[in-house]
Short mmCIF file of N, CA and C in Angstrom, two decimals:
data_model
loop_
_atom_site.label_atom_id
_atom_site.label_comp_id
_atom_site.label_asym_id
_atom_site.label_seq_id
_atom_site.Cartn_x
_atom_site.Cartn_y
_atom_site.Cartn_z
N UNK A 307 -109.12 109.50 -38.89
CA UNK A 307 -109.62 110.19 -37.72
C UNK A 307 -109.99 111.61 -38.10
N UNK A 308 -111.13 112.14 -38.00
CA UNK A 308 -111.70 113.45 -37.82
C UNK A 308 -111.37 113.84 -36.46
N UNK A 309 -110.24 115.35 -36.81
CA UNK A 309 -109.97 116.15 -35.52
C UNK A 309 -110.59 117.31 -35.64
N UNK A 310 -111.64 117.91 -34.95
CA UNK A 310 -112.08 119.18 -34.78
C UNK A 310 -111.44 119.70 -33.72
N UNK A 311 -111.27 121.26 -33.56
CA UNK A 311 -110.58 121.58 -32.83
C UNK A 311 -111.76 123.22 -32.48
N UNK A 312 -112.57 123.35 -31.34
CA UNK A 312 -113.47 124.35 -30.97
C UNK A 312 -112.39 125.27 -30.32
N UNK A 313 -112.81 126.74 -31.29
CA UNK A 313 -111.86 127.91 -30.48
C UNK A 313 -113.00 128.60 -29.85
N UNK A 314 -112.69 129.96 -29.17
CA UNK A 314 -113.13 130.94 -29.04
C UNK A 314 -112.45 132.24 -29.61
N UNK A 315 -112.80 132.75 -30.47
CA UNK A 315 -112.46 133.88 -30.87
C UNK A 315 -111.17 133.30 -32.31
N UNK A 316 -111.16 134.72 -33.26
CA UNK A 316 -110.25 134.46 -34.36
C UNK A 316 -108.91 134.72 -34.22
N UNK A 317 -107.95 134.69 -35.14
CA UNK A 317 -106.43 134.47 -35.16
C UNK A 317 -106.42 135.67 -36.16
N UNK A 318 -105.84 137.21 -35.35
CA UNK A 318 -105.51 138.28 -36.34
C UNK A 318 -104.31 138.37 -36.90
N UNK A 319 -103.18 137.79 -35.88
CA UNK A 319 -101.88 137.95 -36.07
C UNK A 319 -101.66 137.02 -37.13
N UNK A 320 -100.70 137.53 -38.21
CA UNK A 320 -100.36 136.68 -39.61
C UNK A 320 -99.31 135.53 -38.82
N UNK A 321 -98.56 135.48 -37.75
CA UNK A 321 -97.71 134.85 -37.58
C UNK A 321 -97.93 133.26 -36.86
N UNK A 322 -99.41 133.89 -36.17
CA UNK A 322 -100.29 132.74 -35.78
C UNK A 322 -100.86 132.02 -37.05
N UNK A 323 -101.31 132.78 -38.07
CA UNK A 323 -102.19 131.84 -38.81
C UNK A 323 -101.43 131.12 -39.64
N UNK A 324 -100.26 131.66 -39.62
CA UNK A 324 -98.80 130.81 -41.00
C UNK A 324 -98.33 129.76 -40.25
N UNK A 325 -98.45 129.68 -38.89
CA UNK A 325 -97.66 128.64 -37.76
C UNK A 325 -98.93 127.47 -38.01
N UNK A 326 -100.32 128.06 -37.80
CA UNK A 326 -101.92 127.17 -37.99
C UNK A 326 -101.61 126.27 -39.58
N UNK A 327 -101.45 127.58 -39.95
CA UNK A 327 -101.71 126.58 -41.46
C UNK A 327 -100.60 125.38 -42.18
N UNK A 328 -99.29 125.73 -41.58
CA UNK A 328 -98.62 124.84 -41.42
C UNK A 328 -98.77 123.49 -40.67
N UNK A 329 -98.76 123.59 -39.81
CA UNK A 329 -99.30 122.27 -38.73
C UNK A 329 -100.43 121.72 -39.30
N UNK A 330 -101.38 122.56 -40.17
CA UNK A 330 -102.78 122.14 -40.57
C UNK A 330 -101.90 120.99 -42.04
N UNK A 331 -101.38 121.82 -42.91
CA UNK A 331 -100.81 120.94 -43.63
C UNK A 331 -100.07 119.85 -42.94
N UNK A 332 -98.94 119.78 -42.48
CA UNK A 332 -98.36 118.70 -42.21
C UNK A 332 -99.37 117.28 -41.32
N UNK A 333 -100.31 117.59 -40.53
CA UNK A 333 -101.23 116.66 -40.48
C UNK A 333 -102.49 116.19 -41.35
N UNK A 334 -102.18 117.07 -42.59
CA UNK A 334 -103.32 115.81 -43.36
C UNK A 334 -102.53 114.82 -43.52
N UNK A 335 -101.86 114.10 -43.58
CA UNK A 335 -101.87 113.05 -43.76
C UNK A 335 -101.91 112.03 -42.93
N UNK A 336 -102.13 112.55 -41.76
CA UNK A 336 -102.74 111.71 -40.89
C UNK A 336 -104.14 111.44 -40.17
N UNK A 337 -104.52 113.09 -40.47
CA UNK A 337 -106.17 113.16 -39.76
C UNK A 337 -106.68 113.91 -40.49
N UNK A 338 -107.97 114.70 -40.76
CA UNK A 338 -108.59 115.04 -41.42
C UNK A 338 -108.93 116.12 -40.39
N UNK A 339 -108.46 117.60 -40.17
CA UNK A 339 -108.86 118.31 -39.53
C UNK A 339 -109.67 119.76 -39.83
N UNK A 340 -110.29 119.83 -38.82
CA UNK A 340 -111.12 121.12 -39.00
C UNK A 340 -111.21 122.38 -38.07
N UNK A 341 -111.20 123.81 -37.79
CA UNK A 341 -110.72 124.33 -36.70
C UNK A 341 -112.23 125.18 -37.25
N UNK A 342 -113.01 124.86 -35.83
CA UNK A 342 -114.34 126.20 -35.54
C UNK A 342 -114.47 126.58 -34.74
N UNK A 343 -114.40 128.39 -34.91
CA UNK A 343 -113.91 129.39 -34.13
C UNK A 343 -115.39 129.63 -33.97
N UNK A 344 -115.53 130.16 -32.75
CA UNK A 344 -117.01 130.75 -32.26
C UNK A 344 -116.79 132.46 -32.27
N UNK A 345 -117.70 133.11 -31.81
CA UNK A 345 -117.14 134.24 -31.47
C UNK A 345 -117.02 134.52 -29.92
N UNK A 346 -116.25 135.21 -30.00
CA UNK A 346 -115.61 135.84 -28.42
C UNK A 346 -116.15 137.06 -28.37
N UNK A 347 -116.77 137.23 -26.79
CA UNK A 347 -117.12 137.85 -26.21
C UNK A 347 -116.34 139.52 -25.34
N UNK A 348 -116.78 140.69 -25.70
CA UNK A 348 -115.55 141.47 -25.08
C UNK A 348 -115.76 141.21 -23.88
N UNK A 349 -114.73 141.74 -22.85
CA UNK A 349 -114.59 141.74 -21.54
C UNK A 349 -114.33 142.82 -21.23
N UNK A 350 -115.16 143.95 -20.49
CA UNK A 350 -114.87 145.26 -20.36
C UNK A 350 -113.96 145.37 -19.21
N UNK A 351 -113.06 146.07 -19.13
CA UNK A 351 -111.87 146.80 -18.03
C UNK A 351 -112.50 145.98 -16.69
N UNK A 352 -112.03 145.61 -15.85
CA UNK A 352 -112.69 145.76 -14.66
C UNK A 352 -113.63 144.56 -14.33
N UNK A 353 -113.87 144.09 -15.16
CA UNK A 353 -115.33 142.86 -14.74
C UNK A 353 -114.92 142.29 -13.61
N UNK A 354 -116.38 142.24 -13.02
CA UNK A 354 -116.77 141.92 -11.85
C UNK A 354 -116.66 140.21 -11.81
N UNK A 355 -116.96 139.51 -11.32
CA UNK A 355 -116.53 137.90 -11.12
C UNK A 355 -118.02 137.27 -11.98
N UNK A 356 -118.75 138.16 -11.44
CA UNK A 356 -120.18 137.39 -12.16
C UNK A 356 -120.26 137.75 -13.71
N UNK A 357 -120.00 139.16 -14.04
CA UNK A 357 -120.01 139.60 -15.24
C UNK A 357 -119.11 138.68 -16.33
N UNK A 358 -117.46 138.32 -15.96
CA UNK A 358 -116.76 136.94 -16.07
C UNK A 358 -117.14 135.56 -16.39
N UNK A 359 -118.25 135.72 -15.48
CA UNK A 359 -118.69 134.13 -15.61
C UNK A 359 -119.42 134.38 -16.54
N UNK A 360 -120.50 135.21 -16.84
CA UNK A 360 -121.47 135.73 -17.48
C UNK A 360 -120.83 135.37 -19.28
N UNK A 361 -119.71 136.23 -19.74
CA UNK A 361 -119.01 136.27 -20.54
C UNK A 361 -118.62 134.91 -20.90
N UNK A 362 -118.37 133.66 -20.23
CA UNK A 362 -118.06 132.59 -20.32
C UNK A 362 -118.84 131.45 -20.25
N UNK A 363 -120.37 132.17 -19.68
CA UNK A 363 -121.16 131.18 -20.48
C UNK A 363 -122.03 131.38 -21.73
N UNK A 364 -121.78 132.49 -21.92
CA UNK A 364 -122.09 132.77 -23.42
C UNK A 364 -121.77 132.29 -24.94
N UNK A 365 -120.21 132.14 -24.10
CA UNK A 365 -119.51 131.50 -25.16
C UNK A 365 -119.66 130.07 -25.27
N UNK A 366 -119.76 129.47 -24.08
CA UNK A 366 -120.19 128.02 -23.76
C UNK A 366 -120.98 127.54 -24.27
N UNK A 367 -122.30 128.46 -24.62
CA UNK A 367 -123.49 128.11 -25.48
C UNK A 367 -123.04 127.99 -26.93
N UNK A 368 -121.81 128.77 -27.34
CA UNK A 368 -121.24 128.94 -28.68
C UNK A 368 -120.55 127.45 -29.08
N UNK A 369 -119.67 127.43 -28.33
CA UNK A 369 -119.39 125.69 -27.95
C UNK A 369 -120.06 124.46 -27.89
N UNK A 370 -120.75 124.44 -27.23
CA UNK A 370 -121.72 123.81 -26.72
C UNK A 370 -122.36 122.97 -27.89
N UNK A 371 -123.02 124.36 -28.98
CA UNK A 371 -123.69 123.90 -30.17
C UNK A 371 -122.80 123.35 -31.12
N UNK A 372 -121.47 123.07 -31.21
CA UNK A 372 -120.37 122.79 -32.24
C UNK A 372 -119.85 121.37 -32.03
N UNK A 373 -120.32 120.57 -30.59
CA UNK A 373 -119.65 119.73 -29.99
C UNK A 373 -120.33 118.16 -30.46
N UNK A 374 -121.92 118.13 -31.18
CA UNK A 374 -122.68 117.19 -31.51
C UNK A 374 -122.05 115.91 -30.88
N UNK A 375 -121.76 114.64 -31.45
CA UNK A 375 -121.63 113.67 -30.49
C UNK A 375 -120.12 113.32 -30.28
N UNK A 376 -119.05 113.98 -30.80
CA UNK A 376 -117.77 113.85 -30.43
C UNK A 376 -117.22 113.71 -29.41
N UNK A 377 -115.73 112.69 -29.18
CA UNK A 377 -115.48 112.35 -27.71
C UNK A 377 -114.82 113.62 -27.42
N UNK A 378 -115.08 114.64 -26.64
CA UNK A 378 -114.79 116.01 -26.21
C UNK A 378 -113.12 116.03 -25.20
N UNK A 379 -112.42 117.00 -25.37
CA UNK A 379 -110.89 117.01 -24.44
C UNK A 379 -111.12 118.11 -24.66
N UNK A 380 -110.95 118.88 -23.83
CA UNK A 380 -111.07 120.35 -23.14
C UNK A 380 -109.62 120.90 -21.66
N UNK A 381 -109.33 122.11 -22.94
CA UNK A 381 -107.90 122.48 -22.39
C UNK A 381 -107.89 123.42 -21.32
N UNK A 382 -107.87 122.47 -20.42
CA UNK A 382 -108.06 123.62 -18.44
C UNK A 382 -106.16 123.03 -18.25
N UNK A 383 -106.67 124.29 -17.09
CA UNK A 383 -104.84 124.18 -16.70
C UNK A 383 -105.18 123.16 -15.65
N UNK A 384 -106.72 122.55 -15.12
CA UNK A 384 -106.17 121.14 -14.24
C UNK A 384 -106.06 120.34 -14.94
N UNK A 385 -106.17 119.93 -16.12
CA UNK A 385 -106.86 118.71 -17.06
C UNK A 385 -105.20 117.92 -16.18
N UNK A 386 -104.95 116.84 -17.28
CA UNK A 386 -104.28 115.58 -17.37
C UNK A 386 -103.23 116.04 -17.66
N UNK A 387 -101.59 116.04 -17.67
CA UNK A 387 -100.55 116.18 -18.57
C UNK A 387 -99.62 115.04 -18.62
N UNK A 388 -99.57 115.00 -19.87
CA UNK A 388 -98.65 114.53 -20.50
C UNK A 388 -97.30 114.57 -21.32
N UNK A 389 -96.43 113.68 -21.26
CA UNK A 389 -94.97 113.70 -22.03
C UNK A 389 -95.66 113.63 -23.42
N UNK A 390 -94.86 113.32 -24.64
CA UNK A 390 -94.79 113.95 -25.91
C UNK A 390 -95.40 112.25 -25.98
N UNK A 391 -94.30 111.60 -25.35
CA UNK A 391 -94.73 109.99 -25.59
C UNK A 391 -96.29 109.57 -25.05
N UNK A 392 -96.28 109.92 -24.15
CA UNK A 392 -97.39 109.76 -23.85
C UNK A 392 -98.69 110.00 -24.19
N UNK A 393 -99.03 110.90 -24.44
CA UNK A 393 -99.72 111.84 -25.35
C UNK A 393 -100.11 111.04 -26.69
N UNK A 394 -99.02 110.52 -27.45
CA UNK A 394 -98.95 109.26 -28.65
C UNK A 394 -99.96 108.49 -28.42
N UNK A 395 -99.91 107.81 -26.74
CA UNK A 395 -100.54 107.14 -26.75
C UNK A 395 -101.73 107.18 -26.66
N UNK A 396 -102.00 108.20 -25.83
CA UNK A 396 -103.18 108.39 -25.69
C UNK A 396 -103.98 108.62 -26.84
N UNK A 397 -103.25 109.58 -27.60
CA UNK A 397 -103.98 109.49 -29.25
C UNK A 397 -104.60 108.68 -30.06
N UNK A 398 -103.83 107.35 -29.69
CA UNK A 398 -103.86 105.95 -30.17
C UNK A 398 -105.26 105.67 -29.42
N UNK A 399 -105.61 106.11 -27.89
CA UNK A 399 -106.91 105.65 -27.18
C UNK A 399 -108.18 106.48 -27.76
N UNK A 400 -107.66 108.13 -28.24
CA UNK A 400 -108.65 108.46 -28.55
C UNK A 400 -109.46 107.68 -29.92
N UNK A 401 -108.24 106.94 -30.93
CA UNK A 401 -109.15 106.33 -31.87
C UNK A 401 -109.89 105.66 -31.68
N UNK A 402 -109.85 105.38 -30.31
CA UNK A 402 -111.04 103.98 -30.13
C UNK A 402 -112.11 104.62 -29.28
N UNK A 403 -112.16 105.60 -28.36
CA UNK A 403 -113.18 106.08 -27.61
C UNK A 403 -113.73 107.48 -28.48
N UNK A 404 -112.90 108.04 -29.48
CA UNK A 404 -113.90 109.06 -30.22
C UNK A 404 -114.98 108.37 -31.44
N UNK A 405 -114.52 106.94 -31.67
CA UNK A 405 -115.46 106.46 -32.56
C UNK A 405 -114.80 107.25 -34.21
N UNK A 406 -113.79 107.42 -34.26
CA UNK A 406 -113.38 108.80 -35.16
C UNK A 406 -113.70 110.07 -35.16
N UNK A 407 -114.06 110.57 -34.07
CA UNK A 407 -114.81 112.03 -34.00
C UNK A 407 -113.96 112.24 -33.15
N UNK A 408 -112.97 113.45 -33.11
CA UNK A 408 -112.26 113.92 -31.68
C UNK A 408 -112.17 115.48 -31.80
N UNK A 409 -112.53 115.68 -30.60
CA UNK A 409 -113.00 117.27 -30.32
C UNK A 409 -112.07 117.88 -29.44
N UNK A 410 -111.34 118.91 -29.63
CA UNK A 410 -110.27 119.35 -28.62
C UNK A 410 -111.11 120.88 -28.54
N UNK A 411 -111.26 121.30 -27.29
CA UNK A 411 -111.78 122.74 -27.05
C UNK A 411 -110.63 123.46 -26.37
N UNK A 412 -110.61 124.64 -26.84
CA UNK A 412 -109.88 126.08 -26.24
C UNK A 412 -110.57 126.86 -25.87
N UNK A 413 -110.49 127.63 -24.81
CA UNK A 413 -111.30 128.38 -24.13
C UNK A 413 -111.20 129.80 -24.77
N UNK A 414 -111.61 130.99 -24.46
CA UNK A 414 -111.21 132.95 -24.37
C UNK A 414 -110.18 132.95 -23.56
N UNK A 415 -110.38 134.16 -23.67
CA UNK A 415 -109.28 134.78 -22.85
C UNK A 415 -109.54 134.84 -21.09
N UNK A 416 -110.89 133.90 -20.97
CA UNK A 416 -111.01 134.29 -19.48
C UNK A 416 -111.49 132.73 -19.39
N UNK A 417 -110.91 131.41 -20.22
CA UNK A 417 -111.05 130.06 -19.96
C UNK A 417 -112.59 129.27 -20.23
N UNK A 418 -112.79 128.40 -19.83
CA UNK A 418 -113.86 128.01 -20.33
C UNK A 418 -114.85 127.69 -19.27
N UNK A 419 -116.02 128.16 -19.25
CA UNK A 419 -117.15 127.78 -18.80
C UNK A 419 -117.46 126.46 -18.06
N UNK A 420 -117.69 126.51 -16.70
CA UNK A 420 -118.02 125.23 -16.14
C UNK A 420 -118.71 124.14 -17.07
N UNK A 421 -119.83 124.58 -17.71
CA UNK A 421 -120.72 124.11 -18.72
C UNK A 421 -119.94 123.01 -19.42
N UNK A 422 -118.87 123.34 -19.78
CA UNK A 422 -118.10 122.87 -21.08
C UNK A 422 -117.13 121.97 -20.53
N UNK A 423 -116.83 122.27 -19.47
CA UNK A 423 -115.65 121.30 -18.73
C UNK A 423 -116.55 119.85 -17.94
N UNK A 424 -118.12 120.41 -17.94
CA UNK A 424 -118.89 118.84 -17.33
C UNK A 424 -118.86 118.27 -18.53
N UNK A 425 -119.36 119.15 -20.15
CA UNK A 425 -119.61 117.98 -20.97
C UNK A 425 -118.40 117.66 -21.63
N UNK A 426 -117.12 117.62 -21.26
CA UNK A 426 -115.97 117.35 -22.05
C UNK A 426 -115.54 115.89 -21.05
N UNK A 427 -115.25 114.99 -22.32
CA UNK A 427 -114.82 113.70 -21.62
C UNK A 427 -114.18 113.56 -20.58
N UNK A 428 -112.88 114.79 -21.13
CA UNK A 428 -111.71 114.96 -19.91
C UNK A 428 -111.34 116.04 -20.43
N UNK A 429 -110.27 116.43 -19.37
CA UNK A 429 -109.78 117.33 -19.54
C UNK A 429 -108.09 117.78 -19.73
N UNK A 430 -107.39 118.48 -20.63
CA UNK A 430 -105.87 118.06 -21.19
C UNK A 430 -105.53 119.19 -20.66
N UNK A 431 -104.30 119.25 -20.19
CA UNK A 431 -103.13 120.20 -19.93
C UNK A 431 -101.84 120.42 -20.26
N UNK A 432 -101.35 121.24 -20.54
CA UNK A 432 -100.07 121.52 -21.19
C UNK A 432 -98.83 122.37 -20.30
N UNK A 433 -99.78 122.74 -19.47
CA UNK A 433 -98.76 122.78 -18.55
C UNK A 433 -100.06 124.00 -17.53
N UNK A 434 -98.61 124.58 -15.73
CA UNK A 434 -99.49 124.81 -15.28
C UNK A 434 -99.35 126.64 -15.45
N UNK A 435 -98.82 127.19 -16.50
CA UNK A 435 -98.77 128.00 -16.78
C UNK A 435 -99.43 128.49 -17.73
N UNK A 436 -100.65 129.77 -18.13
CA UNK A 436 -101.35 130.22 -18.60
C UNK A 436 -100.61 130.91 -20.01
N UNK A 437 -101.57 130.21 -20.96
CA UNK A 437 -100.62 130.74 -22.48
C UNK A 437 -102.09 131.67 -23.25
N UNK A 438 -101.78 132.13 -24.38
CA UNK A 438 -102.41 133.26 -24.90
C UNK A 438 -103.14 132.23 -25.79
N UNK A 439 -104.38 132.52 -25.55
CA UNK A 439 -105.49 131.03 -26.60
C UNK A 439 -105.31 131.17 -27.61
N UNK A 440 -104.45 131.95 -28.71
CA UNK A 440 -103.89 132.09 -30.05
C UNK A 440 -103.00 130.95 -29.51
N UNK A 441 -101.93 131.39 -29.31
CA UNK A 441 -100.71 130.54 -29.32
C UNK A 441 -101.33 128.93 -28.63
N UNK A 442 -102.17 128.45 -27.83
CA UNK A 442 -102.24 127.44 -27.58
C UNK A 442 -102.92 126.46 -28.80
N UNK A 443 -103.52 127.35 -29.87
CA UNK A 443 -103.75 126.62 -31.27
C UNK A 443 -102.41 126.27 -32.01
N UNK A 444 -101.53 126.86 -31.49
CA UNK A 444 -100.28 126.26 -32.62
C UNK A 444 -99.75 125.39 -31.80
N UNK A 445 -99.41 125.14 -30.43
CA UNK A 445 -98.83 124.28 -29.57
C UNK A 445 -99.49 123.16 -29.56
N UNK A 446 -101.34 123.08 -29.50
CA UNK A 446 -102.11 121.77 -29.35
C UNK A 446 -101.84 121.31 -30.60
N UNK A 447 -102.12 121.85 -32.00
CA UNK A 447 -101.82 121.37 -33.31
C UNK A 447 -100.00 120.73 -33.39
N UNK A 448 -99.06 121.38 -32.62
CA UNK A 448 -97.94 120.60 -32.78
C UNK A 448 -97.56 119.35 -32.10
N UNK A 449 -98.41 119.31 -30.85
CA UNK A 449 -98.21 118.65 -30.12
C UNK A 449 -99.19 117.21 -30.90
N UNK A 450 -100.42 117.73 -31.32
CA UNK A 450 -101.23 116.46 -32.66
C UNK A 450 -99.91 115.89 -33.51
N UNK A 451 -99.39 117.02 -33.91
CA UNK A 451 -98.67 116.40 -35.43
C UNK A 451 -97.21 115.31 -34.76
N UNK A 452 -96.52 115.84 -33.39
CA UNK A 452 -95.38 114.73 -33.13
C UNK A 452 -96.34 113.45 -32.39
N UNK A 453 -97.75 113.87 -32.29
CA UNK A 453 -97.96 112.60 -31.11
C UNK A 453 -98.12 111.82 -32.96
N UNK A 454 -98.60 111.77 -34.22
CA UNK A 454 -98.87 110.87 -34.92
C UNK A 454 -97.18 110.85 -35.38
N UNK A 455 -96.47 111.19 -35.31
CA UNK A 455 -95.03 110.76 -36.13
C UNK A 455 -94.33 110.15 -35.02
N UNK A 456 -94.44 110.11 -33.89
CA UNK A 456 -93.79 109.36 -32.86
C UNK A 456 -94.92 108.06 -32.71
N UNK A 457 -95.95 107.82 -32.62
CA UNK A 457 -96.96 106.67 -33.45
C UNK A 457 -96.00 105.17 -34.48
N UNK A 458 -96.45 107.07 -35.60
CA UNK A 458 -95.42 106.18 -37.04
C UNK A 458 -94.00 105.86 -36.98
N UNK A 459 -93.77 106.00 -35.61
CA UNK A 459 -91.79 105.72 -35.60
C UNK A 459 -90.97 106.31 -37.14
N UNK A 460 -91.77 107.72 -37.02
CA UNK A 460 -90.63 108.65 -37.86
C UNK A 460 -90.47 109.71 -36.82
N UNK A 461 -88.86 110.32 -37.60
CA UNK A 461 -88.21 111.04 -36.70
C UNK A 461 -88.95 112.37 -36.38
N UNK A 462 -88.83 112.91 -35.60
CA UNK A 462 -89.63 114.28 -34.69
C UNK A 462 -88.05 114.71 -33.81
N UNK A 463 -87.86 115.55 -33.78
CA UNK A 463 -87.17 116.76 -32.68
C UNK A 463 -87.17 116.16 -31.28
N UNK A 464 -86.60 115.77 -30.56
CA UNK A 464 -86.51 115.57 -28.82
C UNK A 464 -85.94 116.89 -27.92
#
């Protein structure tokens, strides 16, 4: 399975990218992954609601072009949620509806673009609390690596 994983914006903090590159190792051996960061857009003090949206479809276009024919999951706080088990399974569904192509998108810091949430298959949630789009690259990547070892009926953390 080819996992791409669409960000917005880069990972400055060393503590994020040692947590990334870990998780990145421990799942090759199950998927073949790739992480492409677009660039992020500033957001000046104050933006207005349109200026916001403005900012977020910019980036959408950044997205947008990265997504070619992959089955798309896009991380809104309405999407779908799931248990750890569950999630497994679903993993197991994406092998058959991504065709091997599976696309997970992360939004900026101000979420993702209507744009991106019509062309995403569905949509995943992790909960209904708002996390820092750094840190939700190390949580979606951990949450990849127990859904394939709970799969393989090897041991994982409860």
């Amino acid at each position: 399975m080819n996992i791409n994983i669409v960000v917005v914006g880069s990972i400055k903090e060393k503590f994020y990218r040692e947590a990334i590159e870990e998780y990145a190792k421990r799942l090759s051996r199950y998927a073949k992954l790739s992480i492409t960061e677009v660039k992020d857009e500033k957001t000046p003090a104050n933006a207005s609601a349109s200026e916001e949206d403005k900012i977020k479809q910019i980036e959408a276009e950044r997205i947008l072009s990265k997504l070619n024919n992959s089955y798309v999951v896009a991380l809104a706080i309405d999407g779908k949620k799931y248990t750890s088990e569950s999630f497994a399974k679903r993993m197991e569904n994406y092998d058959i509806l991504s065709k091997g192509n599976l696309t997970f998108v992360i939004g900026g810091s101000l979420g993702l673009h209507e744009s991106v949430l019509k062309r995403a298959d569905e949509r995943l949630s992790f909960s209904d609390m708002t996390f820092p789009h750094q840190l939700m690259r190390v949580i979606l990547l951990e949450q990849i690596y127990r859904a394939y070892r709970i799969r393989n009926n090897e041991p994982y953390h409860k």
